[in-house]
Short mmCIF file of C-alpha atoms and ligand atoms in Angstrom, two decimals:
data_model
loop_
_atom_site.label_atom_id
_atom_site.label_comp_id
_atom_site.label_asym_id
_atom_site.label_seq_id
_atom_site.Cartn_x
_atom_site.Cartn_y
_atom_site.Cartn_z
CA MET A 1117 42.76 41.74 63.14
CA SER A 1118 45.43 41.95 59.65
CA SER A 1119 44.49 43.59 56.46
CA THR A 1120 46.05 41.20 54.85
CA GLN A 1121 45.38 37.63 54.76
CA HIS A 1122 47.60 33.74 53.32
CA GLN A 1123 45.41 31.67 50.47
CA PHE A 1124 45.79 28.40 49.44
CA ARG A 1125 44.74 28.54 45.01
CA LEU A 1126 44.48 26.00 43.31
CA ALA A 1127 47.11 26.01 40.45
CA ALA A 1128 47.23 22.63 38.53
CA ARG A 1129 45.35 19.70 38.60
CA PRO A 1130 48.10 17.66 40.38
CA VAL A 1131 48.42 14.00 38.60
CA GLY A 1132 49.09 11.28 41.21
CA LEU A 1133 50.12 13.00 44.60
CA PRO A 1134 49.26 16.22 44.57
CA LYS A 1135 52.14 18.41 44.14
CA PRO A 1136 53.01 21.58 47.21
CA SER A 1137 53.13 23.49 43.35
CA ASP A 1138 49.71 22.25 42.75
CA TRP A 1139 49.02 25.45 45.22
CA ASP A 1140 49.80 28.74 44.89
CA TYR A 1141 50.21 30.14 48.59
CA VAL A 1142 49.20 33.67 47.88
CA GLU A 1143 48.53 37.20 49.86
CA ALA A 1144 45.45 38.44 49.38
CA PRO A 1145 43.24 40.90 51.44
CA VAL A 1146 40.69 39.91 54.28
CA GLY A 1147 37.12 40.68 52.20
CA GLU A 1148 34.59 43.57 54.04
CA PRO A 1149 31.61 41.61 55.09
CA GLY A 1150 28.88 43.51 52.35
CA ASP A 1151 24.79 43.43 53.29
CA GLY A 1152 24.14 40.16 54.83
CA GLU A 1153 27.59 38.89 55.02
CA LEU A 1154 29.82 37.49 57.88
CA LEU A 1155 33.42 37.40 58.25
CA VAL A 1156 35.51 34.26 59.49
CA LYS A 1157 38.88 34.39 60.78
CA VAL A 1158 39.82 30.57 60.58
CA LEU A 1159 40.05 29.29 63.47
CA TYR A 1160 40.55 25.41 62.23
CA LEU A 1161 40.76 23.26 59.07
CA SER A 1162 39.62 19.96 58.21
CA LEU A 1163 41.80 17.94 55.94
CA ASP A 1164 39.57 15.28 53.92
CA PRO A 1165 40.70 12.20 51.24
CA ALA A 1166 37.96 13.68 49.60
CA MET A 1167 40.46 16.64 48.38
CA ARG A 1168 41.30 15.78 46.25
CA GLY A 1169 38.44 14.74 44.36
CA TRP A 1170 38.31 18.50 44.44
CA MET A 1171 41.24 18.94 42.70
CA ASN A 1172 40.99 16.73 39.14
CA ALA A 1173 38.26 18.41 36.16
CA GLY A 1174 35.25 16.53 35.09
CA ARG A 1175 31.62 15.43 36.67
CA SER A 1176 32.05 14.90 40.25
CA TYR A 1177 28.91 14.67 42.82
CA ILE A 1178 30.46 18.01 43.43
CA ARG A 1179 31.56 20.55 40.75
CA PRO A 1180 35.57 20.92 40.78
CA VAL A 1181 38.00 23.42 42.21
CA GLU A 1182 38.69 25.78 39.38
CA ILE A 1183 42.09 25.99 38.61
CA GLY A 1184 43.02 30.09 39.92
CA GLU A 1185 39.99 29.07 43.29
CA VAL A 1186 40.96 28.95 46.77
CA MET A 1187 40.95 25.38 47.23
CA ARG A 1188 37.44 24.31 48.76
CA ALA A 1189 38.12 23.23 52.81
CA VAL A 1190 34.93 22.54 55.78
CA GLY A 1191 36.57 24.83 58.49
CA VAL A 1192 35.84 26.36 61.94
CA GLY A 1193 35.75 30.24 62.56
CA ARG A 1194 35.27 32.76 64.80
CA VAL A 1195 32.81 35.49 63.25
CA VAL A 1196 34.44 39.06 63.54
CA ALA A 1197 32.51 41.51 61.86
CA SER A 1198 29.04 40.38 60.58
CA ARG A 1199 26.48 42.43 58.79
CA HIS A 1200 23.70 39.16 59.17
CA PRO A 1201 20.61 39.08 61.06
CA ASP A 1202 21.91 34.82 61.60
CA PHE A 1203 25.65 36.10 62.85
CA ALA A 1204 26.69 38.01 65.26
CA VAL A 1205 30.86 39.00 66.04
CA GLY A 1206 32.04 36.83 68.90
CA ASP A 1207 29.71 33.24 67.45
CA HIS A 1208 32.27 30.22 66.18
CA VAL A 1209 30.66 29.21 63.29
CA SER A 1210 31.94 26.46 60.71
CA GLY A 1211 30.78 26.40 56.75
CA MET A 1212 32.29 25.77 53.44
CA PHE A 1213 35.43 28.67 54.50
CA GLY A 1214 38.84 27.90 51.96
CA VAL A 1215 41.56 26.90 52.93
CA GLN A 1216 42.78 30.59 54.08
CA GLU A 1217 43.27 32.72 57.01
CA TYR A 1218 39.84 35.18 56.93
CA CYS A 1219 36.56 34.27 54.78
CA VAL A 1220 33.65 36.36 53.51
CA SER A 1221 30.38 34.64 53.88
CA ASP A 1222 26.91 35.04 52.85
CA GLY A 1223 26.22 32.48 56.18
CA ARG A 1224 24.28 29.09 52.87
CA GLY A 1225 25.71 26.49 55.06
CA VAL A 1226 26.96 27.88 57.70
CA THR A 1227 26.14 26.23 61.46
CA LYS A 1228 26.84 27.36 65.09
CA ALA A 1229 29.32 26.06 66.90
CA ASP A 1230 29.25 25.56 70.26
CA PRO A 1231 32.46 25.26 71.93
CA ALA A 1232 30.75 24.88 75.99
CA LEU A 1233 29.38 21.48 74.35
CA ALA A 1234 31.59 19.90 72.36
CA PRO A 1235 35.92 21.91 71.61
CA LEU A 1236 36.21 23.35 68.27
CA PRO A 1237 37.63 20.81 66.06
CA VAL A 1238 34.88 17.99 66.95
CA TYR A 1239 32.63 20.31 65.11
CA LEU A 1240 35.24 18.93 61.53
CA GLY A 1241 34.87 15.67 62.76
CA THR A 1242 32.37 13.49 65.27
CA LEU A 1243 29.48 16.80 65.16
CA GLY A 1244 30.65 16.95 61.15
CA GLY A 1245 31.24 15.91 57.74
CA THR A 1246 32.59 12.77 59.65
CA GLY A 1247 30.05 11.76 62.41
CA LEU A 1248 27.14 12.43 59.75
CA THR A 1249 29.00 9.66 57.06
CA ALA A 1250 28.91 7.22 59.59
CA TYR A 1251 26.07 8.05 60.94
CA PHE A 1252 24.22 7.79 57.51
CA GLY A 1253 25.71 5.50 55.74
CA LEU A 1254 26.42 2.82 58.16
CA ILE A 1255 22.14 2.95 59.12
CA ASP A 1256 20.42 3.92 56.04
CA ILE A 1257 22.48 2.23 53.85
CA GLY A 1258 24.55 -0.94 56.27
CA ARG A 1259 21.30 -1.46 58.08
CA PRO A 1260 23.26 -2.91 60.45
CA GLU A 1261 20.97 -6.00 62.57
CA ALA A 1262 21.99 -6.38 66.86
CA GLY A 1263 24.25 -9.56 66.41
CA GLN A 1264 25.41 -9.18 63.12
CA THR A 1265 29.11 -8.26 61.94
CA VAL A 1266 30.52 -5.49 60.04
CA VAL A 1267 33.50 -4.52 59.60
CA VAL A 1268 35.09 -1.12 58.55
CA SER A 1269 37.79 -0.36 56.22
CA GLY A 1270 39.95 2.67 56.71
CA ALA A 1271 39.44 1.86 61.12
CA ALA A 1272 41.47 3.75 62.40
CA GLY A 1273 40.56 6.94 60.42
CA ALA A 1274 37.66 9.57 61.08
CA VAL A 1275 34.60 8.25 59.07
CA GLY A 1276 36.54 4.38 59.88
CA SER A 1277 36.20 5.15 63.50
CA VAL A 1278 32.79 6.57 64.61
CA VAL A 1279 31.74 3.57 62.74
CA GLY A 1280 32.72 0.82 64.19
CA GLN A 1281 32.25 2.89 67.17
CA ILE A 1282 28.27 2.75 66.28
CA ALA A 1283 27.69 0.05 65.12
CA LYS A 1284 28.80 -1.39 68.62
CA ILE A 1285 26.27 0.64 70.09
CA LEU A 1286 23.43 -1.13 67.43
CA GLY A 1287 25.13 -4.40 69.29
CA CYS A 1288 26.84 -5.87 66.33
CA ARG A 1289 30.52 -7.62 66.02
CA VAL A 1290 33.30 -5.61 65.14
CA VAL A 1291 36.09 -5.97 62.95
CA GLY A 1292 38.50 -3.29 62.04
CA ILE A 1293 41.04 -2.97 58.57
CA ALA A 1294 43.95 -0.45 59.15
CA GLY A 1295 47.12 -0.23 58.40
CA GLY A 1296 49.97 -1.67 61.27
CA GLU A 1297 50.09 -2.63 64.54
CA ARG A 1298 49.41 0.35 66.63
CA LYS A 1299 46.14 0.99 64.24
CA CYS A 1300 44.51 -2.26 64.82
CA ARG A 1301 45.34 -2.10 69.33
CA MET A 1302 44.21 0.80 69.58
CA LEU A 1303 40.45 -0.28 67.88
CA VAL A 1304 40.10 -3.42 70.07
CA GLU A 1305 42.02 -1.69 73.40
CA GLU A 1306 40.19 1.97 72.84
CA PHE A 1307 37.15 2.11 70.54
CA GLY A 1308 36.13 -1.17 71.53
CA PHE A 1309 36.27 -3.73 68.12
CA ASP A 1310 36.02 -6.63 68.60
CA ALA A 1311 38.65 -7.55 66.21
CA ALA A 1312 41.71 -6.08 63.80
CA ILE A 1313 42.80 -6.34 60.81
CA ASP A 1314 46.26 -4.99 59.73
CA TYR A 1315 45.53 -5.66 56.00
CA ARG A 1316 49.83 -4.21 55.41
CA ASP A 1317 50.78 -7.07 57.09
CA GLN A 1318 47.97 -10.07 57.19
CA ASP A 1319 45.60 -12.03 55.12
CA VAL A 1320 42.75 -10.12 55.27
CA LYS A 1321 40.23 -12.95 52.76
CA LYS A 1322 41.94 -15.45 55.38
CA ALA A 1323 41.87 -13.58 58.95
CA LEU A 1324 38.07 -12.53 57.86
CA ARG A 1325 37.32 -16.41 57.83
CA GLU A 1326 39.05 -15.82 61.81
CA HIS A 1327 37.14 -12.83 62.94
CA ALA A 1328 33.96 -13.12 60.81
CA PRO A 1329 32.93 -17.41 60.31
CA ASP A 1330 29.18 -17.11 59.40
CA GLY A 1331 30.44 -14.32 57.19
CA VAL A 1332 30.35 -10.75 56.71
CA ASP A 1333 26.51 -8.86 56.67
CA VAL A 1334 27.48 -5.08 56.23
CA TYR A 1335 30.88 -4.01 55.41
CA PHE A 1336 31.98 -0.43 54.88
CA ASP A 1337 33.83 0.15 52.53
CA ASN A 1338 36.49 3.96 53.11
CA VAL A 1339 39.37 2.34 50.60
CA GLY A 1340 38.57 0.04 47.77
CA GLY A 1341 40.82 -1.83 45.82
CA ASP A 1342 42.54 -4.85 47.12
CA VAL A 1343 41.23 -4.41 50.47
CA LEU A 1344 37.25 -4.12 49.32
CA ASP A 1345 37.74 -7.74 46.80
CA ALA A 1346 38.70 -9.55 50.46
CA VAL A 1347 35.80 -8.68 51.63
CA LEU A 1348 33.83 -9.27 48.88
CA THR A 1349 35.32 -12.98 49.59
CA ARG A 1350 33.58 -12.77 52.14
CA LEU A 1351 30.32 -11.44 52.90
CA ALA A 1352 27.06 -13.02 54.10
CA ARG A 1353 24.30 -13.62 52.46
CA GLY A 1354 21.86 -11.19 52.41
CA ALA A 1355 24.83 -8.58 52.77
CA ARG A 1356 24.58 -4.78 52.30
CA VAL A 1357 28.74 -2.84 51.18
CA VAL A 1358 28.13 0.35 51.85
CA ILE A 1359 30.67 3.06 49.34
CA CYS A 1360 31.98 5.05 50.72
CA GLY A 1361 34.89 6.14 49.95
CA ALA A 1362 37.86 4.43 48.29
CA ILE A 1363 41.41 6.10 48.98
CA SER A 1364 43.82 3.25 47.89
CA GLN A 1365 41.92 4.74 44.48
CA TYR A 1366 42.65 8.78 44.93
CA ASN A 1367 46.21 8.71 43.96
CA SER A 1368 46.35 6.26 41.21
CA VAL A 1369 47.60 7.44 38.06
CA GLU A 1370 45.73 4.23 36.22
CA PRO A 1371 42.14 3.35 35.98
CA ALA A 1372 40.31 3.04 39.48
CA LYS A 1373 41.12 -0.51 40.43
CA GLY A 1374 37.93 -2.48 40.47
CA PRO A 1375 36.46 -5.24 42.22
CA ALA A 1376 37.36 -8.64 40.55
CA ASN A 1377 34.72 -10.84 43.02
CA TYR A 1378 31.64 -8.69 42.85
CA MET A 1379 30.12 -12.00 41.39
CA SER A 1380 29.57 -12.77 45.01
CA LEU A 1381 26.87 -9.80 45.15
CA LEU A 1382 24.73 -12.73 42.86
CA VAL A 1383 25.99 -15.29 44.98
CA ASN A 1384 24.86 -13.40 48.32
CA ARG A 1385 21.63 -11.72 46.76
CA ALA A 1386 24.20 -8.74 48.68
CA SER A 1387 23.54 -5.03 47.60
CA MET A 1388 25.94 -2.77 47.31
CA THR A 1389 25.64 0.92 47.09
CA GLY A 1390 27.20 4.35 47.51
CA MET A 1391 26.38 7.83 49.39
CA VAL A 1392 27.33 10.76 49.19
CA VAL A 1393 26.72 12.23 52.44
CA PHE A 1394 25.23 15.58 51.41
CA ASP A 1395 22.11 13.93 50.25
CA TYR A 1396 21.30 13.62 53.77
CA VAL A 1397 21.30 17.47 54.43
CA ASP A 1398 17.46 17.27 55.50
CA ARG A 1399 18.52 14.91 58.44
CA TYR A 1400 21.63 16.63 59.74
CA GLY A 1401 19.59 17.95 62.33
CA GLU A 1402 18.24 14.79 63.53
CA ALA A 1403 22.10 12.76 63.48
CA ILE A 1404 23.97 15.25 64.67
CA GLU A 1405 21.12 14.71 67.48
CA GLN A 1406 22.71 11.33 68.14
CA LEU A 1407 25.79 11.58 68.05
CA ALA A 1408 26.01 14.23 70.53
CA LYS A 1409 24.39 12.36 72.62
CA TRP A 1410 26.20 9.68 72.38
CA LEU A 1411 28.70 11.86 73.28
CA ALA A 1412 28.14 13.00 76.02
CA ASP A 1413 27.05 9.68 76.86
CA GLY A 1414 30.24 8.45 77.33
CA ARG A 1415 29.57 5.59 74.50
CA LEU A 1416 31.33 7.62 71.32
CA THR A 1417 34.78 8.55 71.62
CA SER A 1418 35.95 11.49 69.55
CA LYS A 1419 39.44 11.04 67.95
CA GLU A 1420 40.90 14.52 66.96
CA ASP A 1421 44.17 14.39 64.97
CA ILE A 1422 45.17 17.98 65.70
CA VAL A 1423 48.22 19.44 63.46
CA ASP A 1424 49.17 22.88 64.70
CA GLY A 1425 50.66 24.20 61.97
CA GLY A 1426 48.63 27.13 60.60
CA VAL A 1427 48.00 27.47 57.04
CA SER A 1428 50.81 27.18 55.13
CA ALA A 1429 50.72 23.63 56.37
CA PHE A 1430 47.94 22.55 54.14
CA PRO A 1431 49.61 20.71 51.29
CA ASP A 1432 51.94 18.52 53.74
CA THR A 1433 49.42 18.31 55.69
CA LEU A 1434 47.11 17.39 53.46
CA LEU A 1435 49.25 14.45 52.66
CA LYS A 1436 49.15 12.73 56.32
CA LEU A 1437 45.91 10.98 54.35
CA PHE A 1438 47.33 9.25 52.41
CA ARG A 1439 50.06 8.17 54.30
CA GLY A 1440 48.30 6.57 56.90
CA GLU A 1441 49.63 9.04 59.60
CA ASN A 1442 46.32 10.01 60.87
CA THR A 1443 44.51 8.92 63.74
CA GLY A 1444 40.74 10.27 63.78
CA LYS A 1445 39.87 13.18 61.82
CA LEU A 1446 42.79 15.36 60.35
CA VAL A 1447 43.54 18.26 61.24
CA LEU A 1448 44.62 22.32 61.01
CA LYS A 1449 44.36 24.34 62.99
CA VAL A 1450 45.34 27.82 61.88
CA ALA A 1451 44.72 30.14 64.56
CA ASP A 1452 44.67 30.17 68.26
CA GLU A 1453 41.01 30.17 69.35
P1 LIG B 914 40.00 8.78 57.46
O1 LIG B 914 40.55 7.40 57.22
O2 LIG B 914 40.83 9.72 58.57
O3 LIG B 914 42.76 9.45 56.90
C1 LIG B 914 42.86 8.32 55.57
C2 LIG B 914 42.46 7.23 55.90
O4 LIG B 914 43.29 6.03 54.86
C3 LIG B 914 44.51 7.30 56.60
O5 LIG B 914 44.47 7.39 57.87
C4 LIG B 914 45.29 5.47 55.42
O6 LIG B 914 44.97 4.96 57.35
C5 LIG B 914 43.89 4.59 55.39
N1 LIG B 914 44.62 4.92 54.17
C6 LIG B 914 45.23 5.99 53.56
N2 LIG B 914 45.37 5.39 51.47
C7 LIG B 914 45.58 4.21 52.07
C8 LIG B 914 45.43 3.11 51.21
N3 LIG B 914 46.29 2.85 49.68
N4 LIG B 914 44.40 1.92 50.96
C9 LIG B 914 43.63 1.47 52.31
N5 LIG B 914 43.90 2.52 53.59
C10 LIG B 914 44.28 3.49 52.49
O7 LIG B 914 39.96 9.60 55.95
P2 LIG B 914 38.47 9.71 56.24
O8 LIG B 914 37.82 11.30 56.69
O9 LIG B 914 37.63 9.41 57.85
O10 LIG B 914 37.46 9.51 54.75
C11 LIG B 914 37.43 7.57 54.81
C12 LIG B 914 36.87 7.53 53.79
O11 LIG B 914 35.53 8.17 53.48
C13 LIG B 914 37.71 7.86 52.36
O12 LIG B 914 37.09 7.24 51.78
C14 LIG B 914 36.51 9.25 51.80
O13 LIG B 914 36.65 9.92 51.11
C15 LIG B 914 34.98 8.58 52.17
N6 LIG B 914 34.06 9.22 52.78
C16 LIG B 914 32.84 9.64 52.16
C17 LIG B 914 31.82 10.72 52.23
C18 LIG B 914 30.71 10.36 51.02
O14 LIG B 914 29.51 11.64 51.59
N7 LIG B 914 30.89 9.54 50.66
C19 LIG B 914 32.01 11.85 53.64
C20 LIG B 914 33.39 11.19 54.19
C21 LIG B 914 34.51 10.85 53.29
P3 LIG B 914 45.70 3.33 57.44
O15 LIG B 914 47.38 3.61 57.91
O16 LIG B 914 44.47 1.96 57.50
O17 LIG B 914 46.06 2.64 55.61
#
């Protein structure tokens, strides 16, 4: 094992899309675990749209990454040294390890990943934050009932593809909104959605009239902006709008674009609720058990988009999310298993 490693540390708060110069790529010593700590060799990193928000100053659901700090990231890795009673050398683990090759952790928030049950990248996707977000956002906030119409945006992405599949398992009619003909075809053919709308090429409002003729009972929003506004015009009475994310706004240098059509909530006695997956930490076990069962039964397909670039590829790989270049969960491979 080398005594040095590479890390990305935040160098500047981005304006618009993050640039490579917003991070410093540095060589640093591999730490030594102290009493109650473990050393993890990072194998895969989760790339998340939320990373863009973590780079901003100001109040949010989590503190910002400070200038000079290792960029925050969830990862999966292997324990290579341990002075922690719950973790042994050779264990595979998932946790907030940061954009770096090795991480010394005190074990808080670290969970074990069993590569015999699922490939390690799945622990960053369907059996990780992605699956948990889809599960609680849809079931707890969206409260879909069999026979109802569920619409999800960012539908070919990590969270969206799981949301749509869970809604199908629950007996709903599912319409996905995604960018491009290839992604839309995949939603129907691979993920079993009932219909898909290409928001880059189609009029979303008009297409919803065709695909959700009785209105939208649950809208799971990952993108915000114009797509949110269009879906608001098609709500059914009593609809639930789940605000999971607003990726169309994350790099905007203008103030976030709010929904002009919000009066539709009043007319339709509908609700719009924000959700943060961390609020469900006490119930993660329940969701993981169910998601793993659906995966094992073949009712849920987990799709990972793995970039084999090493840690140095982080800045460019992150941008794939904002260019719509990923399908399923975007993962950066840092080292061989
Ligand atoms: P993802 O959907 O796998 O990747 C992002 C996708 O967003 C891209 O592939 C792209 O797909 C789409 N996109 C990019 N720019 C867009 C734009 N301007 N307008 C519309 N769509 C755009 O990412 P994810 O990890 O699953 O995250 C999805 C959303 O969930 C994000 O908003 C994220 O912040 C949110 N999230 C929230 C929580 C929570 O606790 N609330 C937890 C996890 C994730 P197209 O090609 O289809 O445009």
